[in-house]
Each structure stands twice: as C-alpha cells, then as structure tokens.
mmCIF file of C-alpha atoms and ligand atoms in Angstrom:
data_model
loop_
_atom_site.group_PDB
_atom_site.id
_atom_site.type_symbol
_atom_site.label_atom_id
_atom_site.label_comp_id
_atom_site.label_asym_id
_atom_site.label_seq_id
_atom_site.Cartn_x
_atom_site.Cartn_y
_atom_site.Cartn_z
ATOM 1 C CA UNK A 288 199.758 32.068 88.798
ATOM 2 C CA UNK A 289 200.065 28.602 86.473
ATOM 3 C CA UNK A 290 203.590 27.268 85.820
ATOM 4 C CA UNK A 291 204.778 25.750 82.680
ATOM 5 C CA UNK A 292 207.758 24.055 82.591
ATOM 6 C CA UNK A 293 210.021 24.304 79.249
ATOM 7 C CA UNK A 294 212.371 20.933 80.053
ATOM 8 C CA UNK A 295 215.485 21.223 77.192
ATOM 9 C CA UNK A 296 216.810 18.064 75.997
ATOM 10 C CA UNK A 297 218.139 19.077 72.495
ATOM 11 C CA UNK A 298 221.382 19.361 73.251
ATOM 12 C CA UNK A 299 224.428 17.144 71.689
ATOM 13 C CA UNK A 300 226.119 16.227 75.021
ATOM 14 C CA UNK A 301 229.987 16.982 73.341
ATOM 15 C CA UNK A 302 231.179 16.925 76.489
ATOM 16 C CA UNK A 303 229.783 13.393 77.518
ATOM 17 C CA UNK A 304 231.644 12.057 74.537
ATOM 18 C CA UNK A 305 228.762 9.389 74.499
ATOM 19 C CA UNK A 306 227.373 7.672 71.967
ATOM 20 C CA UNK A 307 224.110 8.800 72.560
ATOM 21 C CA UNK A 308 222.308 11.721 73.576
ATOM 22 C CA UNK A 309 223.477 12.339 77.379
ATOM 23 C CA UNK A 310 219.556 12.324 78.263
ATOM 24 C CA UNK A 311 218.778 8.910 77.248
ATOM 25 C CA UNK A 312 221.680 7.487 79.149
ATOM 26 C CA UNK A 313 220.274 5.283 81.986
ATOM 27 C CA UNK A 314 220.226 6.655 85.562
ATOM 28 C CA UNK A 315 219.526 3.746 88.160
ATOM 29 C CA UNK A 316 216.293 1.741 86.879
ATOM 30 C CA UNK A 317 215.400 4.699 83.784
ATOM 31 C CA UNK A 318 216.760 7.358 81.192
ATOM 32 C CA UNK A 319 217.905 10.228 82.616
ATOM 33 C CA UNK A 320 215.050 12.219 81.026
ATOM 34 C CA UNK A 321 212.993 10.275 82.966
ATOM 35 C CA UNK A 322 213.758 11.159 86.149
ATOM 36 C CA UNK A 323 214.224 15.230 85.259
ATOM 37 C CA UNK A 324 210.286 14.117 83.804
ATOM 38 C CA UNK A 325 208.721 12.797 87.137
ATOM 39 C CA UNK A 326 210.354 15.702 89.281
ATOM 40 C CA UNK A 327 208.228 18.131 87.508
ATOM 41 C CA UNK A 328 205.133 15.971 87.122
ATOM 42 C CA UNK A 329 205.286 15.543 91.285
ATOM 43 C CA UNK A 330 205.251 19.200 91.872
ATOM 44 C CA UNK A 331 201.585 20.733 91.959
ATOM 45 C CA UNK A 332 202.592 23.708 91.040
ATOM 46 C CA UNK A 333 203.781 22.597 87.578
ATOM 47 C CA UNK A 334 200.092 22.394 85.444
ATOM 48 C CA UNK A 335 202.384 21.583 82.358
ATOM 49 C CA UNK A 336 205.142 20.652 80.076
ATOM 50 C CA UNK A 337 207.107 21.474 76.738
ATOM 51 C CA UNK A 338 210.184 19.128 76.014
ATOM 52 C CA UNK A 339 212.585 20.316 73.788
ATOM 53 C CA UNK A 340 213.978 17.412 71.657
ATOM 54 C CA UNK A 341 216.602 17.304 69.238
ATOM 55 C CA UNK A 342 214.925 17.253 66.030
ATOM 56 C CA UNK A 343 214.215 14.042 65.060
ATOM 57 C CA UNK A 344 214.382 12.234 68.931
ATOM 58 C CA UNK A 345 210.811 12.953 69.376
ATOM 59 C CA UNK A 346 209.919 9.344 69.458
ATOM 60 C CA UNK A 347 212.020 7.952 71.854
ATOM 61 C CA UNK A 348 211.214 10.747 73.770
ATOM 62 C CA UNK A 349 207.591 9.872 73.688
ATOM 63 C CA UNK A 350 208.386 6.136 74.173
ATOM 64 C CA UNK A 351 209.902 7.730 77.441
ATOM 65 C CA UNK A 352 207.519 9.899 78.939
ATOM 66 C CA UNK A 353 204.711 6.550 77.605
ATOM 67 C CA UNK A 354 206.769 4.189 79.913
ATOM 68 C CA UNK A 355 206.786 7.451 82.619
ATOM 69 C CA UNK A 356 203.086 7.698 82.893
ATOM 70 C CA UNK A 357 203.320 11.266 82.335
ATOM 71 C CA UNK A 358 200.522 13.310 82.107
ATOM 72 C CA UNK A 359 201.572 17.085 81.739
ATOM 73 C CA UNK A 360 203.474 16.972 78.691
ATOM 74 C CA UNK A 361 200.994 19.257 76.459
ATOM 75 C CA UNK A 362 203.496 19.209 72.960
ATOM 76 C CA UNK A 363 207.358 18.297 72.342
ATOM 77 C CA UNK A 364 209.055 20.324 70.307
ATOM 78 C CA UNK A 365 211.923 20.540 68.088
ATOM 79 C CA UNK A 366 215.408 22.389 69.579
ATOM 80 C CA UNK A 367 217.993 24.618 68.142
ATOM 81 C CA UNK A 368 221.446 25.005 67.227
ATOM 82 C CA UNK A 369 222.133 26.592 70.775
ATOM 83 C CA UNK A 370 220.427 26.213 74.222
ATOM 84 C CA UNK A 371 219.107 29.429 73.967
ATOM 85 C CA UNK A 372 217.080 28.505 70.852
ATOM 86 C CA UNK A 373 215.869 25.478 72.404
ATOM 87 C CA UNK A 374 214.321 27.762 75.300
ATOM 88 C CA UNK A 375 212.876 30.150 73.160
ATOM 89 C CA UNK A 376 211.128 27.169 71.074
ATOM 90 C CA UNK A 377 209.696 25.600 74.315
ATOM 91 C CA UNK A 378 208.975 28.943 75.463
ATOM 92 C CA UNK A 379 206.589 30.066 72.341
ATOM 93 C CA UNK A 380 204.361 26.752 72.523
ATOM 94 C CA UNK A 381 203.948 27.303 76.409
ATOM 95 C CA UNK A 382 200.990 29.434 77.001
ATOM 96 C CA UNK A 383 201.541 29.663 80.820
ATOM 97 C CA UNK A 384 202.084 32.906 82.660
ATOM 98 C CA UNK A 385 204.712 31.818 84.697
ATOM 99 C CA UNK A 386 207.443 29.633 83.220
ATOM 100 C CA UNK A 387 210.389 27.700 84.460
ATOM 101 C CA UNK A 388 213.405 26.770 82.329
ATOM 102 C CA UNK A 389 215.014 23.483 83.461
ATOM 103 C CA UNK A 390 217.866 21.503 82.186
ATOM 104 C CA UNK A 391 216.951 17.521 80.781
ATOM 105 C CA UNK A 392 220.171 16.803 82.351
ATOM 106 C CA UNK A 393 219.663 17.672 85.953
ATOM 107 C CA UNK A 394 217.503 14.854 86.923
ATOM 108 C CA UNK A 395 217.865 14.896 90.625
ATOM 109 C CA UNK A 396 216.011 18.289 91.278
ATOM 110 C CA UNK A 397 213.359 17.638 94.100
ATOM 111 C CA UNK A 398 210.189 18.464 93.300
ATOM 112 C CA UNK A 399 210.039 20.726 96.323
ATOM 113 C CA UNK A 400 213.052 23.002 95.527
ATOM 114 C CA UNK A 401 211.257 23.368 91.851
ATOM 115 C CA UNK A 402 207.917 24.568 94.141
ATOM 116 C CA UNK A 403 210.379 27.035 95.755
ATOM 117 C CA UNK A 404 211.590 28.545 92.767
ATOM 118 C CA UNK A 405 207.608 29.172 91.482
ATOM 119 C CA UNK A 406 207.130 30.819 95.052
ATOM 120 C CA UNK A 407 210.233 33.416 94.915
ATOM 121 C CA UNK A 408 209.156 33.819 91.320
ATOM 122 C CA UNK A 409 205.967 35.311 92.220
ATOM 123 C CA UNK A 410 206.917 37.424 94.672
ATOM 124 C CA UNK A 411 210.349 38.751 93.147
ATOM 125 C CA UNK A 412 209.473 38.396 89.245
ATOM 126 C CA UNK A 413 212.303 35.604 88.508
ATOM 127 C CA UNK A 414 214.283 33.331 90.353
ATOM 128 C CA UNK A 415 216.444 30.671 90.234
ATOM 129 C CA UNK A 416 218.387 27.667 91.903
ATOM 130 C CA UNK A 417 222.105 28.422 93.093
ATOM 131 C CA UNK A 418 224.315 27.372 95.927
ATOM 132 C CA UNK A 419 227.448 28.898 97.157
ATOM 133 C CA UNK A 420 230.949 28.381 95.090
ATOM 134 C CA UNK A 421 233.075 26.167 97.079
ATOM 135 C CA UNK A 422 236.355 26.552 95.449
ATOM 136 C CA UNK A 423 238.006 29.839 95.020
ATOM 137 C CA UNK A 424 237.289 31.169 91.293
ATOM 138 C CA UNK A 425 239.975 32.517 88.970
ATOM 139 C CA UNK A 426 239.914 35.041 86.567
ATOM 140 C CA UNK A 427 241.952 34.392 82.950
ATOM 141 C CA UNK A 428 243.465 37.835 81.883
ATOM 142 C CA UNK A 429 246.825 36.788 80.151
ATOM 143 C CA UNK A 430 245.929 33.399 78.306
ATOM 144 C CA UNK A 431 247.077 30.829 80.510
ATOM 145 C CA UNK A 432 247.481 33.210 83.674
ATOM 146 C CA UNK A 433 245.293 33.956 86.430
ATOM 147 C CA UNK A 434 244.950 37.577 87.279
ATOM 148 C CA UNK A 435 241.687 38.483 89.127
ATOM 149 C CA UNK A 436 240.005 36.809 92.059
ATOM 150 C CA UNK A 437 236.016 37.649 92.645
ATOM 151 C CA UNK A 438 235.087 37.468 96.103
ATOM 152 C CA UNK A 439 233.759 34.093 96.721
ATOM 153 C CA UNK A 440 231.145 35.644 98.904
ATOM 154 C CA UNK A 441 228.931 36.982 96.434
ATOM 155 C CA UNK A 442 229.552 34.202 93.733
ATOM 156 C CA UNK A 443 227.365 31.625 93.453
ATOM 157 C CA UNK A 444 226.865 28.853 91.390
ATOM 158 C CA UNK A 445 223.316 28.885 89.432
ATOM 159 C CA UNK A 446 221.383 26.176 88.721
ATOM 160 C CA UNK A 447 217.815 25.320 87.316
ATOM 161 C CA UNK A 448 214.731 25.608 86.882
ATOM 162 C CA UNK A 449 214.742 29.315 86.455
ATOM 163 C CA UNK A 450 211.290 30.655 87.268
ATOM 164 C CA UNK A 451 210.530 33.512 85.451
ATOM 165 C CA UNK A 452 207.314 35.644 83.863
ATOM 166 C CA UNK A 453 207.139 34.016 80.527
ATOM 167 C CA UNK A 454 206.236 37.164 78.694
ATOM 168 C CA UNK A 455 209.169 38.814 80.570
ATOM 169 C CA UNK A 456 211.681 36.388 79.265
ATOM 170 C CA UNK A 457 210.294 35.645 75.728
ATOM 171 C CA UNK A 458 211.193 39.781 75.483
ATOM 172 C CA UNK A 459 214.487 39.452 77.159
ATOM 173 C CA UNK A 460 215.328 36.520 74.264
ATOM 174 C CA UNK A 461 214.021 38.677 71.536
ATOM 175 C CA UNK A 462 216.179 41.512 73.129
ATOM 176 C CA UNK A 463 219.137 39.033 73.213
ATOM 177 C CA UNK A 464 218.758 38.045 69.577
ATOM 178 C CA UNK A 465 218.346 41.446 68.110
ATOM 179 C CA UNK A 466 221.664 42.277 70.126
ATOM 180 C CA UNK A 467 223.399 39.139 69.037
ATOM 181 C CA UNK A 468 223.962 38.300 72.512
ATOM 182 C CA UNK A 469 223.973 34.586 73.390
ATOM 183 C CA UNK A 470 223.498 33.330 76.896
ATOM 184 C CA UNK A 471 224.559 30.263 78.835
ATOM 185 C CA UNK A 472 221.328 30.432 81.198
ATOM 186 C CA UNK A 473 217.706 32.714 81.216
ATOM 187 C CA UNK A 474 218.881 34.554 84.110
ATOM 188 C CA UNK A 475 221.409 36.196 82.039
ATOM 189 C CA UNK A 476 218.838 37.337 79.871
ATOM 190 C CA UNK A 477 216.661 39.349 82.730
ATOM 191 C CA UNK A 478 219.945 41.373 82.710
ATOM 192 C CA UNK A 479 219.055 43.328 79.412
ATOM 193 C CA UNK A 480 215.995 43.694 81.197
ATOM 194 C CA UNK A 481 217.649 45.603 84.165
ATOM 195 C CA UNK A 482 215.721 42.778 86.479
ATOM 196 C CA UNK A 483 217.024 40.792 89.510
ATOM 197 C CA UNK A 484 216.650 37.363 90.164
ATOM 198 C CA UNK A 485 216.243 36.201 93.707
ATOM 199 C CA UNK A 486 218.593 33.155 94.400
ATOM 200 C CA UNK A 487 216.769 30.234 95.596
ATOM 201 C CA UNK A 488 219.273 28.052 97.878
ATOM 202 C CA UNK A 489 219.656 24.921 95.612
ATOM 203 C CA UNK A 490 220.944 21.865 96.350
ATOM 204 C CA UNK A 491 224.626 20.119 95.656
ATOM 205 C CA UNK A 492 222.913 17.166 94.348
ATOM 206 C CA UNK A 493 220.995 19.188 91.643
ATOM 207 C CA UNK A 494 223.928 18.257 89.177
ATOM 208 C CA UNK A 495 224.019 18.857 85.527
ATOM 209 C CA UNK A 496 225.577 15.966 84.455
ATOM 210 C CA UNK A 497 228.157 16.813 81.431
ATOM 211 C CA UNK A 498 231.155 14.896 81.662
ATOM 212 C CA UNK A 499 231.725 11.103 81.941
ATOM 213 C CA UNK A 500 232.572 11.108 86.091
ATOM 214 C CA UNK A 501 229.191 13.114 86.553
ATOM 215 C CA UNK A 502 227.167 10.081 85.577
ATOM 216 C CA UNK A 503 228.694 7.951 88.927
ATOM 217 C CA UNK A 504 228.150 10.162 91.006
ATOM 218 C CA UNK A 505 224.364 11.005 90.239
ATOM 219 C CA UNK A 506 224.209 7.372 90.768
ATOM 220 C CA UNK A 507 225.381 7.971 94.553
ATOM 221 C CA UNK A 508 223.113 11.072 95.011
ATOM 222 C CA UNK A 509 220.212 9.250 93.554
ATOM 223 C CA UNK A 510 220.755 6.250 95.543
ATOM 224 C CA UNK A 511 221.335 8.378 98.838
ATOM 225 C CA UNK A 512 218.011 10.051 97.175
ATOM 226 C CA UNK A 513 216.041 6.833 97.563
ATOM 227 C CA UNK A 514 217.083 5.804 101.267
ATOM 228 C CA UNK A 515 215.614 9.439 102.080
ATOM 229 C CA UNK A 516 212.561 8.619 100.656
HETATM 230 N N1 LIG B 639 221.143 23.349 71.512
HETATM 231 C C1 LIG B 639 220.883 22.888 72.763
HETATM 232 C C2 LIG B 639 221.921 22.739 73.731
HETATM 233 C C3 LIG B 639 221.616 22.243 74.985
HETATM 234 N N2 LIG B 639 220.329 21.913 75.252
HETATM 235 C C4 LIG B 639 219.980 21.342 76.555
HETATM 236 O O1 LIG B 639 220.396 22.244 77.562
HETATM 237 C C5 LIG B 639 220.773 21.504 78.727
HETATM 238 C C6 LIG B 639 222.116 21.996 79.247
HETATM 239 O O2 LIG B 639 223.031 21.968 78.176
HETATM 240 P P1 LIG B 639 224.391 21.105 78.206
HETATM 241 O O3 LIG B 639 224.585 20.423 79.517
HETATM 242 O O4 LIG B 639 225.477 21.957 77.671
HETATM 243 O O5 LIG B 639 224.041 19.959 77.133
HETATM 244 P P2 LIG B 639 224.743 19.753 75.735
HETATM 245 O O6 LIG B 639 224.701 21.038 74.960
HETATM 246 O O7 LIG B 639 224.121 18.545 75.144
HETATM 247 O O8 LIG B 639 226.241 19.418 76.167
HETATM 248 P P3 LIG B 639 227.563 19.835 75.372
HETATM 249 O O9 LIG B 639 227.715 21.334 75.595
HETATM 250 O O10 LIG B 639 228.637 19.031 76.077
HETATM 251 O O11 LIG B 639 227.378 19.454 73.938
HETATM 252 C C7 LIG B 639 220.798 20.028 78.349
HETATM 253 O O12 LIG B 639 219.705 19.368 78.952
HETATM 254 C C8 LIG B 639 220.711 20.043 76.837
HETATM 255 O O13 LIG B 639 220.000 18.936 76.324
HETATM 256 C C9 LIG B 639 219.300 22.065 74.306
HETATM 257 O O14 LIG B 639 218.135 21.740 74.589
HETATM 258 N N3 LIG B 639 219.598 22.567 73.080
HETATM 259 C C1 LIG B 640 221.671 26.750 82.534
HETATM 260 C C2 LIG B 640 222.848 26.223 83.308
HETATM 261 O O1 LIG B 640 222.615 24.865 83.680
HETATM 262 C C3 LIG B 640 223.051 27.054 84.542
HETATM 263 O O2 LIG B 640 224.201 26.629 85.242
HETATM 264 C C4 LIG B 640 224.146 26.235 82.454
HETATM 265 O O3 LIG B 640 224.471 27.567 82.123
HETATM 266 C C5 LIG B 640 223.996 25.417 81.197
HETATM 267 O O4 LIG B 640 225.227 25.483 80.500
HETATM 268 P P1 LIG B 640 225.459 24.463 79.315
HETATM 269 O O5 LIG B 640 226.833 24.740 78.777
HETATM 270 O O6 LIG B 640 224.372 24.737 78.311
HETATM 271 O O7 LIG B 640 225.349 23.106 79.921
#
C-alpha cells in the first residue's frame, strides 16, 4: 500500500503564548517543523507529503523544507479554523491509499515508530501511536469536583501519526461534519465508522509540545535522541 503523510502545522499555538507560530520555534540547530519534516522523509514507507500551513505561512514554510532538503513534499496547503479542517484539507490533495495524520508539533517521532503505525494500519485498517496513562485520570461531574475514576488500565494516551485508509477517513470527516461533531484527533472519527484502531506502543518522547515547559524538555529528549544515534 503507498503512504501519504498529511503533516498539520496551521494551528495558532494559544497555548504556547509565543510570538510566533509554535512550529517555527527553534528546536536544537532547526525549526521545529523541521525536525517533524525529516522524520517522515527517513521513513521508506512514507512516498509523500501534504503540509498544512496557516494561510499565508506558506513561504517560510517552503524556505524550511528548501533549507531541509526535502524531497516528498508534493503541495502545501492552506489550514482551517480547527484541526480537523486542516486534516481534511491535507487529506483531499493527498491521493495516497493509505494516509497518516501527524502533528507539526511532535517533532521527535522516530521514523521507525511512524513505519510501525503503516504496518498495523494495513493489517487492522487504522492505527495509531499511544502509551499507557501514568497518572490516575479524573472525571469532572460537579464543576470543580471530581466524581468518576476510569480504570487506568485501559486508558491510554494517543499520540500521532494516525495511520488510516484515506478513503475511510475522508468519509468518517464528511460523517463528522454533517453531524456537527468536531474531533480532537482522526481516531475519534473511525468511531462514527464503528471501526477500531489498533494501538501502536508509542514512545514518551513523542511529545506534542503546547505549553512553554514542553519546549525544554524536547530539548533533553532530542539531545538524549542524538547520543543514541
Ligand atoms: N486549526 C488548526 C489547529 C491545529 N493545527 C495543528 O494541529 C497540531 C496539534 O494542534 P495543537 O497542538 O492544539 O496546536 P495549536 O492549535 O496551534 O495550539 P493551541 O490549541 O494552543 O492554539 C499542531 O501541529 C497544529 O499546528 C492545525 O493544523 N490547524
Ligand atoms: C491529535 C492529538 O495530538 C492526539 O493526542 C491531540 O488530540 C491534538 O490536540 P490539540 O488540542 O489539537 O493539540
């Protein structure tokens, strides 16, 4: 099967409360963007990609993947208002069968674990990063009380890429919008389809960096990244 990748980057990074656009923040020796970039351009089974910019960033972004060397990138296109309408614009000028959904702000995805999530793909339909919930996860009922407690067992905290078959998901966003349903991630989504998506044991490191104090320590990871390599 070929794999697209649809790599979001339009978002407005509120939560970074920077003065830029989280993805062009610098990350060791480069953007950000340019490291989420080269993780999918050194995975072979990744044939190509559609960044989603902001409208309006698309030339920094190409002054980006120009000073990247990257080869895959087959258009860049404009993002929406939400994340979901960033996918679904990355996900129309794809053309792949398979497709994988990946945040611009989780630069420190190995190629390898994006590889793993194309393998459990094709043999379960979707699939997607996640690694076990380490702290004990409250339920709000009464605002400002906790009143429910899932079992921690089954909870798990997902990730991406999300690996998926890009006509499946494409249907599952139409679905979505004709419901009015908004989603948070694509695996959400396969839910309206009555799918499953296998989990794909991710890794801690796989960050999505957010707020300010995720920035540091991506710094650490990606420097405990390089003495690995
Ligand atoms: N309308 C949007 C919103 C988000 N994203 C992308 O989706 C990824 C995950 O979203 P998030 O971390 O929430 O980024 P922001 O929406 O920028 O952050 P915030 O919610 O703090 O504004 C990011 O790579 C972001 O660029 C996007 O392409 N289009
Ligand atoms: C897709 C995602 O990264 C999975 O954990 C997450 O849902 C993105 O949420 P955000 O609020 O758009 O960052």
């Amino acid at each position: 099967m070929e794999w697209g990748a649809v790599i979001v980057a339009a978002g407005r990074g509120k939560r970074m409360a920077a003065a830029d656009n989280k993805v062009y923040l610098p990350l060791g020796d480069r953007p950000v963007l340019a490291h989420t970039i080269e993780a999918f351009e050194r995975c072979a089974a990744v044939s190509r990609i559609v960044l989603v910019t902001a409208p309006g960033e698309e030339a920094r972004a190409e002054t980006v993947l120009r000073e990247l060397g990257a080869s895959k990138v087959s258009a860049i296109v404009p993002g929406g208002a939400e994340r979901q309408d960033s996918v679904y614009a990355g996900l129309a000028a794809l053309g792949t069968e398979g497709a994988l959904v990946h945040d611009a702000a989780r630069p420190l995805v190995a190629p390898e674990q994006i590889e793993a999530c194309c393998r459990e793909a094709e043999r379960h339909g979707a699939a997607a990063l996640a690694v076990p919930v380490k702290d004990t996860i409250k339920i709000e009922g009464e605002k400002g009380f906790m009143t429910q407690t899932p079992d921690r067992s089954t909870l798990w905290s997902v990730q991406t890429p999300q690996a998926f078959l890009r006509a499946d998901l494409m249907r599952a966003h139409r679905l979505a919008k004709e419901a009015g349903k908004s989603a948070t991630d694509d695996t959400m989504l396969m839910e309206l389809l009555g799918r499953k998506v296998a989990i794909v044991q991710g890794d801690y490191r796989n960050l999505k960096i957010t707020t300010p104090e995720d920035l540091p320590v991506a710094e650490l990871f990606l420097a405990s990244r390089r003495r690995e390599d």
